[in-house]
Amino acid sequence: DAMAAADAEMLENLRSLGYIGNIDLEDTGGETAAAGKGEATITAYTNLAAVLLSAGDLEGAEQEIHKALEIVPGYDVALRQLFGVRDRQERLDDALVIADKLLATEGGDSPGFLARLARLYERTERRDEGIERFRAGVERGAWHQGVPLSRLLQSAGEIDGADRAAREVLARDPLNPPAMATVVQIAQLRKNLDGIRPLIDRALQTNPRSVMHLNWMAIVRESTGDVAGAETLLQQALEVDPDHGGSMANLGAFFGRHGKAEEAIPLLERALRIEPGNVEARVNLGTAFGRLGRLDEAIVQFEQVVEDGLEQPMVLHALAPAYGQRGNLRRAADWLQRSLEADPEQEAVRRMLEQLESSG
């Protein structure tokens, strides 16, 4: 889920700025090292590194990170920053070496770091290695590593294992967003959303104002035919956080599915003003325009999504009927062809393309 990733990244930023995370004085010679340099000095180095990283100055950031690591070689904040530098430099093997050091510390439990490490294993096509690494960590008691383990198992097609790993995390941390996101996605795949209601209920009992869990419970309610209950939950999520992009995108999509496209459009447009990169809101806005016959506006939204690099079949073949209804059959066929290139298993799209080509 996109919002879960954003929450994890926010936590990682707080850690990078020194607000979260402690120095292990036992690794530095105890109080002598702390007294000699002081925690403030180390934090100053990592704070400056964070600023330089935000500005894209990887070389300058690395210099500040190494200054912090000279004082405390195992300082988790600095190690996470160095991992990020190596990742952005595409020095992926070096990044994995740093990751090994982090996984042996409390700092290895950072949700942002674990999510980035899982992505790194995927990018280097070393998913199996990552699965074994995280599985071993869970068996040693590092239960937080069940989150990236479930992600890698899911991407490897091991759905049962992914579901088990995510549920084991939720047994310890009922509000864990990425673990719940995995469980929800698998329940959607299995068409058994009502089966996860107890997990979401437990989370909402812990925190009734959890925006993500209100959204997930709305999905469950809608799947069982409780349309009014789903809308109430989505509205409640927006009351908790009026600027939450995911909630606006979900409520906009809900309005579109239930004959309220006119109500969806201003909500989704506001979501995009607040968060221009909200792909879900942009796709839902294009869909709402399409439902109202505002084809030119629908095309603008869908093509923007493609320009931003998201070539999902659902977006690509949504463009085809929009162009087809405008009478531009050649352009419609082009988008259907691109959709097939992204996913060759779409027989319905293949038939549509054949019909278009034969009619042309």
XYZ file of C-alpha atoms in Angstrom:
360
model
C 0.000 0.000 0.000
C 1.390 3.504 -0.900
C 0.331 5.198 2.387
C 2.034 2.527 4.471
C 5.284 3.192 2.585
C 4.905 6.940 3.211
C 4.430 6.365 6.960
C 7.529 4.182 7.066
C 9.529 6.792 5.167
C 8.414 9.495 7.619
C 9.667 7.372 10.497
C 12.945 6.834 8.694
C 13.328 10.593 8.216
C 12.761 11.168 11.929
C 15.416 8.598 12.711
C 17.807 10.220 10.243
C 17.306 13.574 11.961
C 18.222 12.048 15.288
C 14.802 12.224 16.922
C 14.573 8.432 17.198
C 17.334 5.960 18.010
C 19.907 5.657 20.736
C 23.670 5.314 20.786
C 24.947 2.024 22.152
C 27.630 3.297 24.524
C 28.901 -0.238 25.158
C 30.149 -0.338 21.564
C 32.044 2.948 21.983
C 33.967 2.439 25.187
C 31.125 3.543 27.455
C 30.789 6.960 28.966
C 34.282 8.038 27.951
C 33.423 8.147 24.269
C 30.131 9.876 24.918
C 31.780 12.453 27.146
C 34.622 13.032 24.711
C 32.499 13.892 21.694
C 28.973 14.039 22.998
C 25.750 12.885 21.513
C 25.089 16.395 20.257
C 28.159 16.235 18.005
C 27.090 12.939 16.480
C 23.563 14.222 15.951
C 24.953 17.366 14.314
C 26.842 15.238 11.786
C 23.840 13.070 10.951
C 21.504 16.085 10.811
C 23.801 17.775 8.303
C 24.069 14.522 6.370
C 20.268 14.374 6.195
C 20.149 17.912 4.772
C 22.822 17.086 2.191
C 21.010 13.880 1.226
C 17.818 15.854 0.661
C 19.770 18.210 -1.592
C 21.224 15.287 -3.546
C 24.794 15.885 -2.355
C 25.772 12.258 -1.755
C 29.492 12.956 -1.481
C 29.033 15.682 1.127
C 26.556 13.566 3.064
C 28.943 10.620 3.104
C 31.685 12.779 4.606
C 29.418 13.763 7.502
C 28.247 10.175 7.974
C 31.823 8.939 8.282
C 32.538 11.632 10.884
C 29.699 10.246 12.986
C 30.873 6.665 12.464
C 34.409 7.579 13.561
C 32.942 8.500 16.941
C 30.488 5.595 17.175
C 31.189 2.879 14.562
C 27.887 1.115 15.192
C 25.651 4.202 15.298
C 22.431 3.019 13.654
C 21.313 6.433 12.332
C 24.574 6.919 10.442
C 24.592 3.347 9.174
C 21.063 3.767 7.798
C 22.137 6.947 6.056
C 25.189 5.239 4.583
C 22.983 2.380 3.395
C 20.804 4.980 1.632
C 23.847 6.579 0.005
C 25.100 3.233 -1.339
C 21.601 2.400 -2.566
C 21.340 5.685 -4.485
C 24.851 5.212 -5.866
C 23.766 1.788 -7.194
C 26.582 0.232 -5.155
C 24.184 -2.489 -4.185
C 26.629 -5.111 -2.935
C 28.174 -2.517 -0.613
C 24.683 -1.554 0.546
C 23.977 -5.172 1.484
C 27.192 -5.330 3.536
C 26.027 -2.292 5.506
C 22.593 -3.875 5.840
C 24.155 -6.908 7.524
C 25.645 -4.613 10.189
C 22.320 -2.858 10.704
C 20.331 -6.056 11.020
C 22.524 -6.976 13.991
C 21.511 -3.774 15.830
C 18.267 -2.372 17.219
C 18.373 0.075 14.333
C 17.734 -2.851 12.012
C 14.102 -2.802 13.124
C 13.447 0.557 11.423
C 10.411 0.072 9.117
C 11.854 2.418 6.512
C 15.175 0.589 6.404
C 13.548 -2.847 6.215
C 11.280 -1.730 3.366
C 14.246 -0.318 1.426
C 16.265 -3.471 2.041
C 13.442 -5.629 0.696
C 13.307 -3.448 -2.442
C 17.070 -3.823 -2.789
C 16.835 -7.620 -2.727
C 14.169 -7.411 -5.439
C 16.194 -5.033 -7.609
C 19.316 -7.189 -7.399
C 17.267 -10.298 -8.234
C 18.408 -11.798 -4.944
C 14.919 -12.283 -3.572
C 15.604 -15.838 -2.367
C 18.641 -14.631 -0.437
C 16.509 -11.932 1.186
C 13.810 -14.425 2.109
C 16.330 -16.659 3.841
C 17.961 -13.693 5.599
C 14.683 -12.339 6.968
C 13.355 -15.787 7.835
C 16.484 -16.467 9.889
C 16.026 -13.131 11.631
C 12.440 -13.954 12.565
C 13.522 -17.332 13.911
C 16.115 -15.551 16.086
C 13.353 -13.387 17.548
C 13.647 -10.286 15.321
C 9.926 -10.405 14.587
C 9.941 -7.017 12.785
C 11.738 -8.756 9.919
C 8.496 -10.603 9.259
C 7.303 -7.494 7.415
C 9.925 -7.573 4.619
C 9.763 -11.378 4.682
C 6.044 -11.253 3.872
C 6.691 -8.739 1.095
C 9.341 -10.879 -0.585
C 7.292 -14.058 -0.206
C 4.310 -12.322 -1.789
C 6.370 -11.048 -4.726
C 7.770 -14.579 -5.143
C 4.235 -15.945 -5.407
C 4.380 -17.736 -2.047
C 1.028 -16.343 -0.954
C 0.366 -18.686 1.982
C 3.794 -18.006 3.454
C 3.399 -14.259 2.969
C 0.043 -14.307 4.740
C 1.427 -16.296 7.677
C 4.439 -14.012 8.060
C 2.289 -10.876 8.031
C -0.189 -12.315 10.538
C 2.641 -13.241 12.896
C 3.701 -9.590 12.871
C 0.126 -8.461 13.549
C -0.096 -10.834 16.511
C 2.608 -8.693 18.147
C 1.780 -5.327 16.590
C -1.918 -5.138 15.593
C -1.498 -1.675 14.045
C 1.498 -2.514 11.837
C 0.546 -0.861 8.494
C 2.691 -2.800 5.981
C 1.786 -6.158 7.562
C -1.912 -5.286 7.454
C -1.547 -4.070 3.858
C -0.160 -7.487 2.880
C -3.015 -9.305 4.631
C -5.603 -7.060 2.939
C -4.060 -7.567 -0.513
C -4.034 -11.345 -0.077
C -7.630 -11.328 1.190
C -8.652 -9.335 -1.890
C -6.852 -11.852 -4.095
C -8.658 -14.711 -2.371
C -11.972 -12.813 -2.370
C -12.239 -13.319 1.380
C -12.085 -9.806 2.798
C -14.662 -10.512 5.490
C -12.284 -13.119 6.905
C -9.819 -10.440 8.025
C -12.432 -8.325 9.805
C -11.264 -9.526 13.276
C -7.698 -8.342 12.562
C -8.871 -4.865 11.598
C -11.338 -4.770 14.491
C -8.500 -5.509 16.888
C -6.401 -2.700 15.400
C -9.256 -0.198 15.640
C -9.884 -1.198 19.254
C -6.254 -0.277 19.881
C -6.558 3.010 17.971
C -10.056 3.974 16.762
C -8.560 6.942 14.863
C -6.126 4.963 12.722
C -6.774 6.399 9.267
C -5.391 3.433 7.345
C -7.419 0.912 9.322
C -10.602 2.925 8.856
C -9.921 2.759 5.111
C -9.288 -0.976 5.234
C -12.424 -1.631 7.242
C -14.358 0.380 4.630
C -13.043 -1.987 1.951
C -14.218 -4.962 4.031
C -17.658 -3.423 4.623
C -18.153 -2.638 0.937
C -17.147 -6.172 -0.039
C -19.991 -7.539 2.102
C -22.560 -5.153 0.622
C -22.573 -2.659 3.490
C -22.247 0.391 1.236
C -23.526 2.881 3.806
C -21.169 1.553 6.477
C -18.224 1.773 4.094
C -18.992 5.396 3.224
C -19.324 6.294 6.905
C -15.871 4.854 7.615
C -14.271 6.685 4.686
C -15.845 9.952 5.817
C -14.647 9.266 9.354
C -11.080 8.752 8.070
C -11.205 12.172 6.404
C -12.503 13.744 9.608
C -9.445 12.377 11.400
C -7.086 13.679 8.695
C -8.755 15.979 6.124
C -5.617 16.085 3.955
C -4.949 12.342 3.812
C -4.410 11.585 0.126
C -5.206 7.885 0.372
C -8.548 8.541 2.069
C -9.531 11.089 -0.568
C -8.544 8.707 -3.363
C -10.513 5.859 -1.785
C -13.621 7.946 -1.133
C -13.435 9.356 -4.667
C -13.240 5.848 -6.119
C -16.121 4.792 -3.862
C -18.272 7.668 -5.129
C -17.434 6.709 -8.702
C -18.430 3.075 -8.193
C -21.746 4.058 -6.649
C -23.032 6.594 -9.154
C -21.641 9.715 -7.506
C -18.972 10.695 -10.033
C -19.913 14.375 -9.722
C -19.106 14.237 -6.010
C -15.890 12.333 -6.658
C -14.322 14.901 -8.988
C -13.834 17.870 -6.594
C -12.585 15.516 -3.891
C -10.005 13.913 -6.191
C -8.943 17.253 -7.640
C -8.279 18.468 -4.109
C -6.261 15.337 -3.402
C -4.066 16.105 -6.404
C -3.611 19.741 -5.409
C -2.306 18.561 -2.041
C -0.343 15.610 -3.438
C 0.295 15.882 -7.215
C 2.058 12.518 -7.239
C -0.943 10.592 -5.869
C -1.314 8.070 -8.688
C -4.383 6.397 -7.217
C -6.229 9.721 -7.015
C -5.275 10.566 -10.611
C -6.464 7.207 -11.940
C -9.722 7.544 -10.023
C -10.186 11.084 -11.329
C -9.712 9.898 -14.908
C -12.243 7.136 -14.281
C -14.765 9.612 -12.854
C -14.368 11.909 -15.880
C -14.864 8.897 -18.147
C -18.054 7.875 -16.376
C -19.461 11.354 -17.010
C -18.461 11.294 -20.686
C -15.802 13.985 -20.170
C -13.379 12.057 -22.335
C -10.792 14.735 -23.042
C -10.334 15.332 -19.324
C -10.178 11.585 -18.661
C -7.458 11.173 -21.287
C -5.388 13.982 -19.755
C -5.384 12.240 -16.363
C -4.602 8.760 -17.682
C -1.826 9.983 -19.986
C -0.281 11.886 -17.078
C -0.127 8.635 -15.124
C 1.669 6.947 -18.037
C 4.073 9.883 -18.386
C 4.875 9.522 -14.694
C 6.062 5.981 -15.429
C 3.128 3.809 -14.354
C 2.263 1.573 -17.296
C -0.198 -0.715 -15.570
C -2.624 -2.546 -17.883
C -5.641 -1.045 -16.092
C -4.447 2.453 -17.003
C -3.377 1.580 -20.523
C -6.575 -0.094 -21.584
C -8.670 2.600 -19.874
C -7.286 4.965 -22.509
C -8.459 2.751 -25.364
C -12.244 3.199 -24.919
C -11.761 6.917 -24.276
C -10.040 7.319 -27.653
C -12.460 4.875 -29.251
C -15.471 6.898 -28.150
C -13.839 9.971 -29.655
C -13.535 8.093 -32.948
C -9.757 7.743 -32.902
C -9.602 3.962 -33.407
C -5.925 3.928 -34.349
C -4.941 5.564 -31.059
C -7.268 3.205 -29.179
C -5.537 0.228 -30.798
C -2.125 1.638 -29.830
C -3.101 1.740 -26.159
C -4.541 -1.774 -26.261
C -1.293 -3.011 -27.791
C 0.724 -1.365 -25.008
C -1.582 -2.946 -22.442
C -0.929 -6.384 -23.964
C 2.809 -5.758 -23.933
C 2.564 -5.023 -20.204
C 0.442 -8.151 -19.582
C 0.130 -10.636 -22.491
C -2.417 -12.766 -20.586
C -5.338 -10.360 -21.168
C -7.498 -12.339 -23.575
C -10.370 -9.826 -23.472
C -7.995 -7.025 -24.451
C -6.522 -9.190 -27.214
C -10.013 -9.775 -28.656
C -10.785 -6.049 -28.502
C -7.561 -5.290 -30.362
C -8.353 -7.871 -33.049
C -11.825 -6.372 -33.520
C -10.392 -2.874 -33.840
C -7.761 -3.980 -36.349
C -10.285 -5.884 -38.445
C -12.681 -2.931 -38.479
C -9.898 -0.569 -39.509
